[in-house]
CSV table of C-alpha atoms in Angstrom, one decimal:
chain,number,residue,atom,x,y,z
D,1,MET,CA,-31.3,-69.0,-15.3
D,2,GLY,CA,-33.4,-65.8,-15.1
D,3,VAL,CA,-37.1,-65.7,-14.7
D,4,THR,CA,-38.9,-66.9,-17.8
D,5,ILE,CA,-42.4,-66.2,-19.2
D,6,LYS,CA,-43.4,-69.7,-18.1
D,7,ASP,CA,-42.6,-68.7,-14.5
D,8,VAL,CA,-44.8,-65.6,-14.8
D,9,ALA,CA,-47.7,-67.6,-16.3
D,10,LYS,CA,-47.4,-70.1,-13.4
D,11,LYS,CA,-47.3,-67.4,-10.8
D,12,ALA,CA,-50.3,-65.6,-12.3
D,13,GLY,CA,-52.3,-68.8,-12.9
D,14,VAL,CA,-52.7,-68.0,-16.6
D,15,SER,CA,-51.4,-69.4,-19.9
D,16,ILE,CA,-48.1,-68.4,-21.5
D,17,ALA,CA,-50.1,-66.9,-24.4
D,18,THR,CA,-51.9,-64.6,-22.0
D,19,VAL,CA,-48.7,-63.3,-20.5
D,20,SER,CA,-47.3,-62.8,-24.0
D,21,MET,CA,-50.3,-60.7,-25.0
D,22,VAL,CA,-49.9,-58.5,-21.9
D,23,VAL,CA,-46.2,-58.0,-22.4
D,24,ASN,CA,-46.7,-57.1,-26.1
D,25,ASP,CA,-49.5,-54.8,-25.3
D,26,LYS,CA,-52.1,-56.9,-27.1
D,27,ALA,CA,-54.3,-57.6,-24.2
D,28,GLY,CA,-57.5,-56.1,-25.7
D,29,HIS,CA,-59.6,-59.2,-25.0
D,30,ILE,CA,-58.1,-59.9,-21.6
D,31,THR,CA,-60.1,-58.8,-18.5
D,32,PRO,CA,-58.6,-56.0,-16.3
D,33,LYS,CA,-58.5,-58.5,-13.4
D,34,THR,CA,-56.4,-61.0,-15.4
D,35,LYS,CA,-54.2,-58.3,-16.8
D,36,ARG,CA,-53.6,-57.0,-13.2
D,37,LYS,CA,-52.6,-60.5,-12.1
D,38,VAL,CA,-50.1,-60.8,-14.9
D,39,LEU,CA,-48.6,-57.4,-14.2
D,40,ASP,CA,-48.3,-58.1,-10.5
D,41,ALA,CA,-46.5,-61.4,-11.2
D,42,ILE,CA,-44.1,-59.7,-13.5
D,43,LYS,CA,-43.3,-57.1,-10.9
D,44,GLU,CA,-43.0,-59.6,-8.1
D,45,LEU,CA,-40.7,-61.9,-10.1
D,46,ASP,CA,-38.8,-59.0,-11.7
D,47,TYR,CA,-39.4,-60.5,-15.1
D,48,ARG,CA,-37.6,-58.9,-18.0
D,49,PRO,CA,-38.8,-59.8,-21.5
D,50,ASN,CA,-36.2,-61.0,-24.1
D,51,PHE,CA,-36.3,-58.1,-26.5
D,52,THR,CA,-34.2,-59.9,-29.1
D,53,ALA,CA,-36.8,-62.7,-29.2
D,54,ARG,CA,-39.6,-60.2,-29.3
D,55,SER,CA,-38.1,-58.4,-32.2
D,56,LEU,CA,-37.9,-61.6,-34.2
D,57,VAL,CA,-41.6,-62.2,-33.6
D,58,ARG,CA,-42.7,-58.6,-34.2
D,59,LYS,CA,-40.1,-57.8,-36.8
D,60,ALA,CA,-39.3,-54.6,-34.9
D,61,SER,CA,-37.0,-53.9,-32.0
D,62,ASN,CA,-37.9,-50.3,-31.3
D,63,THR,CA,-34.2,-49.4,-31.3
D,64,ILE,CA,-32.3,-46.9,-33.4
D,65,GLY,CA,-28.5,-46.9,-33.9
D,66,LEU,CA,-26.9,-43.4,-33.6
D,67,LEU,CA,-23.3,-42.9,-34.7
D,68,VAL,CA,-21.4,-39.7,-33.9
D,69,PRO,CA,-17.8,-38.8,-34.8
D,70,ASP,CA,-16.8,-37.3,-31.4
D,71,ILE,CA,-19.2,-37.1,-28.4
D,72,THR,CA,-16.8,-34.8,-26.6
D,73,ASN,CA,-17.5,-32.1,-29.2
D,74,PRO,CA,-20.3,-30.1,-27.6
D,75,TYR,CA,-22.1,-29.7,-30.9
D,76,PHE,CA,-22.4,-33.5,-31.4
D,77,ALA,CA,-23.3,-34.0,-27.7
D,78,GLU,CA,-26.2,-31.5,-28.1
D,79,LEU,CA,-27.3,-33.1,-31.3
D,80,ALA,CA,-27.2,-36.6,-29.8
D,81,LYS,CA,-29.2,-35.4,-26.8
D,82,SER,CA,-31.8,-33.9,-29.1
D,83,LEU,CA,-32.0,-37.0,-31.2
D,84,GLU,CA,-32.3,-39.3,-28.2
D,85,THR,CA,-35.1,-37.1,-26.7
D,86,ALA,CA,-37.1,-37.1,-30.0
D,87,LEU,CA,-36.7,-40.8,-30.5
D,88,ASN,CA,-37.6,-41.6,-26.9
D,89,GLN,CA,-40.8,-39.6,-27.2
D,90,ALA,CA,-41.6,-41.7,-30.3
D,91,GLY,CA,-41.1,-44.9,-28.2
D,92,TYR,CA,-37.6,-45.8,-29.4
D,93,ILE,CA,-34.4,-46.7,-27.5
D,94,THR,CA,-31.2,-45.2,-28.9
D,95,PHE,CA,-27.8,-47.1,-29.2
D,96,LEU,CA,-25.1,-44.5,-29.2
D,97,CYS,CA,-21.8,-45.3,-30.8
D,98,ASN,CA,-18.7,-42.9,-30.9
D,99,THR,CA,-16.7,-43.5,-34.1
D,100,PHE,CA,-13.7,-41.3,-33.2
D,101,GLU,CA,-13.7,-40.3,-36.9
D,102,GLU,CA,-12.4,-43.7,-37.9
D,103,SER,CA,-14.0,-45.3,-40.9
D,104,GLU,CA,-13.1,-48.8,-39.8
D,105,ARG,CA,-14.8,-48.3,-36.4
D,106,GLU,CA,-17.8,-46.6,-38.2
D,107,GLU,CA,-18.2,-49.7,-40.4
D,108,ARG,CA,-17.8,-52.1,-37.6
D,109,TYR,CA,-20.5,-50.3,-35.5
D,110,VAL,CA,-22.9,-50.3,-38.4
D,111,ASN,CA,-22.5,-54.1,-38.9
D,112,GLU,CA,-22.9,-54.7,-35.1
D,113,LEU,CA,-26.1,-52.6,-35.0
D,114,ILE,CA,-27.4,-54.5,-38.0
D,115,SER,CA,-26.8,-57.8,-36.2
D,116,ARG,CA,-28.7,-56.4,-33.2
D,117,ALA,CA,-31.8,-55.8,-35.4
D,118,VAL,CA,-32.1,-52.0,-35.1
D,119,ASP,CA,-35.1,-50.6,-36.9
D,120,GLY,CA,-33.0,-47.7,-38.4
D,121,LEU,CA,-29.7,-45.8,-38.3
D,122,ILE,CA,-28.7,-42.2,-38.0
D,123,ILE,CA,-25.1,-41.5,-39.0
D,124,CYS,CA,-23.7,-38.1,-37.9
D,125,GLY,CA,-20.6,-36.6,-39.5
D,126,LEU,CA,-20.0,-39.4,-41.9
D,127,THR,CA,-16.3,-40.2,-41.8
D,128,SER,CA,-15.7,-41.9,-45.2
D,129,LEU,CA,-17.6,-43.0,-48.3
D,130,GLU,CA,-15.0,-45.7,-48.9
D,131,THR,CA,-17.1,-48.2,-47.2
D,132,THR,CA,-19.6,-51.0,-47.8
D,133,ILE,CA,-22.1,-49.9,-45.1
D,134,PHE,CA,-24.6,-48.4,-47.4
D,135,ALA,CA,-24.7,-51.6,-49.5
D,136,SER,CA,-25.3,-53.6,-46.4
D,137,LEU,CA,-28.1,-51.3,-45.2
D,138,LYS,CA,-29.8,-51.2,-48.6
D,139,GLU,CA,-29.5,-55.0,-49.0
D,140,ARG,CA,-31.2,-55.6,-45.6
D,141,ARG,CA,-33.7,-52.7,-46.2
D,142,ILE,CA,-32.7,-50.9,-43.0
D,143,PRO,CA,-33.7,-47.2,-43.2
D,144,TYR,CA,-30.9,-44.8,-42.5
D,145,LEU,CA,-30.2,-41.0,-42.5
D,146,ILE,CA,-27.0,-39.0,-42.6
D,147,LEU,CA,-26.8,-35.8,-40.6
D,148,ASP,CA,-24.1,-33.1,-40.8
D,149,ASN,CA,-23.0,-34.6,-44.1
D,150,ARG,CA,-19.3,-34.3,-44.6
D,151,PHE,CA,-19.2,-35.8,-48.1
D,152,SER,CA,-21.3,-35.3,-51.2
D,153,ALA,CA,-23.0,-38.7,-50.9
D,154,GLU,CA,-26.2,-39.6,-52.9
D,155,ASN,CA,-27.9,-40.8,-49.7
D,156,PHE,CA,-30.7,-39.7,-47.5
D,157,SER,CA,-29.3,-36.7,-45.7
D,158,ILE,CA,-30.3,-33.7,-43.6
D,159,HIS,CA,-27.8,-30.9,-43.0
D,160,ALA,CA,-27.6,-27.1,-42.4
D,161,ASP,CA,-27.0,-24.6,-45.1
D,162,ASP,CA,-23.2,-24.3,-44.7
D,163,PHE,CA,-22.7,-22.1,-47.8
D,164,ALA,CA,-25.2,-19.6,-46.4
D,165,GLY,CA,-23.4,-19.8,-43.0
D,166,GLY,CA,-20.2,-18.7,-44.7
D,167,GLU,CA,-22.0,-15.9,-46.4
D,168,LEU,CA,-23.4,-14.6,-43.2
D,169,ALA,CA,-20.0,-14.6,-41.5
D,170,ALA,CA,-18.4,-12.7,-44.4
D,171,LYS,CA,-21.2,-10.1,-44.6
D,172,HIS,CA,-20.9,-9.5,-40.9
D,173,LEU,CA,-17.2,-8.9,-41.1
D,174,ILE,CA,-17.5,-6.6,-44.1
D,175,GLU,CA,-20.3,-4.6,-42.4
D,176,ASN,CA,-17.9,-4.0,-39.5
D,177,GLY,CA,-15.1,-2.8,-41.8
D,178,HIS,CA,-12.9,-5.9,-42.0
D,179,THR,CA,-11.1,-6.3,-45.3
D,180,LYS,CA,-8.1,-8.5,-44.2
D,181,THR,CA,-9.6,-11.8,-43.1
D,182,LEU,CA,-8.7,-15.5,-42.5
D,183,PHE,CA,-10.8,-18.6,-42.9
D,184,VAL,CA,-9.7,-21.6,-40.7
D,185,GLY,CA,-10.8,-24.9,-42.1
D,186,SER,CA,-10.3,-28.6,-41.5
D,187,GLN,CA,-7.2,-30.7,-42.4
D,188,ASN,CA,-9.6,-33.4,-43.5
D,189,HIS,CA,-11.2,-31.2,-46.1
D,190,TYR,CA,-14.8,-32.2,-45.4
D,191,ILE,CA,-17.5,-31.0,-47.8
D,192,ASN,CA,-19.5,-29.2,-45.2
D,193,ILE,CA,-16.4,-27.2,-44.1
D,194,GLU,CA,-15.6,-26.5,-47.7
D,195,GLN,CA,-19.1,-25.2,-48.2
D,196,ARG,CA,-18.6,-22.7,-45.3
D,197,TYR,CA,-15.4,-21.5,-47.0
D,198,GLN,CA,-17.0,-21.2,-50.4
D,199,GLY,CA,-19.9,-19.2,-49.0
D,200,PHE,CA,-17.4,-16.9,-47.1
D,201,LYS,CA,-15.2,-16.5,-50.2
D,202,SER,CA,-18.1,-15.8,-52.6
D,203,VAL,CA,-19.0,-12.7,-50.6
D,204,MET,CA,-15.4,-11.6,-50.3
D,205,ASP,CA,-15.0,-12.0,-54.1
D,206,LYS,CA,-18.1,-9.9,-54.7
D,207,HIS,CA,-16.4,-7.1,-52.7
D,208,LYS,CA,-13.1,-7.7,-54.5
D,209,LEU,CA,-11.5,-8.7,-51.2
D,210,GLU,CA,-9.0,-11.5,-50.8
D,211,THR,CA,-9.1,-13.9,-47.8
D,212,ASN,CA,-6.4,-16.2,-46.4
D,213,TYR,CA,-7.0,-19.9,-45.7
D,214,LEU,CA,-5.5,-22.1,-43.0
D,215,ASP,CA,-6.2,-25.8,-42.0
D,216,THR,CA,-6.2,-27.4,-38.6
D,217,GLU,CA,-8.0,-29.9,-36.4
D,218,LEU,CA,-11.6,-29.3,-35.6
D,219,THR,CA,-10.8,-29.0,-31.9
D,220,ARG,CA,-9.8,-26.6,-29.2
D,221,VAL,CA,-6.3,-27.9,-29.5
D,222,GLY,CA,-6.5,-27.3,-33.2
D,223,GLY,CA,-7.1,-23.6,-32.5
D,224,GLN,CA,-4.2,-23.5,-30.1
D,225,LYS,CA,-1.8,-25.1,-32.6
D,226,ILE,CA,-2.4,-22.5,-35.3
D,227,ALA,CA,-2.5,-19.5,-33.0
D,228,GLU,CA,1.1,-18.4,-33.4
D,229,THR,CA,0.7,-18.4,-37.2
D,230,VAL,CA,-2.6,-16.6,-37.0
D,231,PHE,CA,-1.3,-13.8,-34.8
D,232,LYS,CA,1.6,-13.1,-37.1
D,233,MET,CA,-0.6,-12.7,-40.2
D,234,ASP,CA,-1.7,-9.3,-41.5
D,235,ILE,CA,-5.4,-9.7,-40.8
D,236,THR,CA,-8.0,-8.1,-38.5
D,237,ALA,CA,-10.6,-11.0,-38.4
D,238,VAL,CA,-10.8,-14.8,-38.4
D,239,PHE,CA,-13.8,-17.0,-39.4
D,240,CYS,CA,-13.4,-20.4,-37.7
D,241,SER,CA,-15.1,-23.4,-39.2
D,242,ASN,CA,-16.3,-24.4,-35.7
D,243,ASP,CA,-16.5,-22.9,-32.2
D,244,LEU,CA,-13.9,-25.2,-30.7
D,245,ILE,CA,-11.2,-23.7,-33.0
D,246,ALA,CA,-12.3,-20.2,-32.0
D,247,ILE,CA,-12.1,-21.1,-28.3
D,248,GLY,CA,-8.6,-22.5,-28.8
D,249,LEU,CA,-7.6,-19.1,-30.3
D,250,TYR,CA,-9.1,-17.4,-27.3
D,251,ASP,CA,-6.8,-19.5,-25.0
D,252,ALA,CA,-3.7,-18.6,-27.0
D,253,ALA,CA,-4.6,-14.9,-27.2
D,254,ALA,CA,-4.9,-14.7,-23.4
D,255,LYS,CA,-1.5,-16.3,-22.9
D,256,GLN,CA,0.1,-13.7,-25.3
D,257,LYS,CA,-1.7,-10.8,-23.7
D,258,LEU,CA,-3.7,-10.2,-26.9
D,259,THR,CA,-7.3,-8.9,-26.7
D,260,ILE,CA,-10.4,-10.1,-28.5
D,261,PRO,CA,-11.8,-8.3,-30.4
D,262,GLY,CA,-9.2,-5.4,-29.8
D,263,ASP,CA,-6.3,-7.2,-31.5
D,264,LEU,CA,-8.3,-9.7,-33.5
D,265,SER,CA,-12.0,-10.2,-34.2
D,266,ILE,CA,-13.3,-13.8,-34.3
D,267,ILE,CA,-16.4,-15.6,-35.6
D,268,GLY,CA,-17.1,-19.2,-34.8
D,269,TYR,CA,-19.6,-21.8,-36.1
D,270,ASP,CA,-22.2,-24.1,-34.3
D,271,ASN,CA,-23.2,-21.9,-31.4
D,272,ILE,CA,-22.2,-24.5,-28.7
D,273,THR,CA,-23.0,-23.7,-25.1
D,274,PHE,CA,-19.5,-22.3,-24.4
D,275,THR,CA,-19.9,-19.4,-26.9
D,276,SER,CA,-22.1,-17.5,-24.4
D,277,ILE,CA,-19.8,-18.3,-21.5
D,278,VAL,CA,-16.3,-17.3,-22.8
D,279,LYS,CA,-15.3,-13.7,-22.5
D,280,PRO,CA,-15.9,-11.9,-24.7
D,281,HIS,CA,-19.0,-13.8,-25.8
D,282,LEU,CA,-18.4,-15.4,-29.2
D,283,THR,CA,-20.1,-14.3,-32.4
D,284,THR,CA,-21.0,-17.4,-34.2
D,285,ILE,CA,-23.3,-19.2,-36.8
D,286,GLN,CA,-26.2,-21.0,-35.2
D,287,GLN,CA,-26.8,-24.5,-36.4
D,288,PRO,CA,-30.5,-25.6,-36.1
D,289,VAL,CA,-29.6,-28.6,-33.8
D,290,HIS,CA,-33.2,-29.2,-32.5
D,291,MET,CA,-34.7,-28.8,-35.9
D,292,LEU,CA,-32.1,-31.3,-37.3
D,293,ALA,CA,-33.1,-33.8,-34.6
D,294,GLU,CA,-36.9,-33.3,-35.2
D,295,LYS,CA,-36.5,-33.6,-39.0
D,296,ALA,CA,-34.3,-36.7,-38.7
D,297,CYS,CA,-36.7,-38.4,-36.3
D,298,TYR,CA,-39.7,-37.6,-38.6
D,299,HIS,CA,-38.1,-38.8,-41.8
D,300,LEU,CA,-36.6,-41.9,-40.3
D,301,LEU,CA,-39.8,-43.0,-38.7
D,302,GLN,CA,-41.6,-42.4,-42.0
D,303,MET,CA,-39.1,-44.7,-43.7
D,304,ILE,CA,-39.5,-47.3,-41.0
D,305,HIS,CA,-43.3,-47.4,-41.1
D,306,THR,CA,-43.8,-46.7,-44.8
D,307,PRO,CA,-41.5,-48.9,-47.0
D,308,ASP,CA,-42.2,-46.8,-50.1
D,309,TYR,CA,-41.6,-43.5,-48.4
D,310,PHE,CA,-39.2,-41.4,-50.5
D,311,PHE,CA,-36.8,-38.9,-49.0
D,312,TYR,CA,-33.5,-37.7,-50.5
D,313,LYS,CA,-32.1,-34.6,-49.0
D,314,GLU,CA,-33.2,-31.6,-46.8
D,315,ILE,CA,-31.2,-28.4,-46.2
D,316,LEU,CA,-32.0,-26.3,-43.1
D,317,PRO,CA,-31.4,-22.6,-42.5
D,318,VAL,CA,-28.7,-21.2,-40.3
D,319,SER,CA,-28.5,-17.8,-38.6
D,320,LEU,CA,-25.8,-15.3,-37.3
D,321,VAL,CA,-25.6,-14.9,-33.5
D,322,SER,CA,-24.0,-11.5,-33.0
D,323,ARG,CA,-22.2,-11.1,-29.7
D,324,ASP,CA,-19.0,-9.3,-28.6
D,325,SER,CA,-16.1,-10.9,-30.5
D,326,VAL,CA,-16.2,-8.7,-33.6
D,327,LEU,CA,-15.1,-5.1,-33.4
D,328,ALA,CA,-16.0,-2.4,-36.0
D,329,GLN,CA,-12.9,-1.0,-37.7
């Protein structure tokens, strides 16, 4: 068996209660000398407190569950990093779970995290509403937030203004003389992608311009798969619903000796790191990743520490990052 709190108490020559107060940072009435003896014993014996037992006593585990659909997507990797940093600064440990956009896996992770007594949950890119996870969380009164909401759920959520992002992309293309355009969406028809399209289309409609629509995977491979179709279309510009699709089109264009933006102008969405590395640098819509993380951390902690705290939904602004992948006609 490992070192127990009883072993530490014996080594330090104090009671188990004294060790418990030091470990749980409640040693206000303990002398500095006694506290030092306990800390020295803990270090010498390499004692590690049982956090599961502590969470039962304190009714808090200082842990947060974080679900992301695809950690290999640079956008979600950056979002997870920002969330972990913000939560760590607030004194919380983050359990990261990758759902692979599978609703069954998503539900299983939530149930596992509940059993591990997490204080709260952040679900990024919700995969499906056909699930009982919300009922379970509400029944157990576990605070949760949804980021990058893909469905029109009536749940606590924070997301960027996707409709406005679509508008910005359309305005930028029109300002550069593009009248024959394409929107590339998702084969899963997520609400946030649909909002990007609706924003894009609304501006095109105002200028009495038609736009084509094409679905694919939200990946680099997805961009590569549709490239042949895209290059045959009578268009001058493409608005991709994320940067990975745009980078996939870059790959295919290079293989076919096509130039960007000479033969085709491209706008992405998310402003992941690669957008400023690929050549030409990709024009894209900036998602407020760090603001999303800060807002999520703030609201979730308020929900954890204030049971009657009410929060429903918050929409954050986006911006256009103009680079070199759009050519004026």
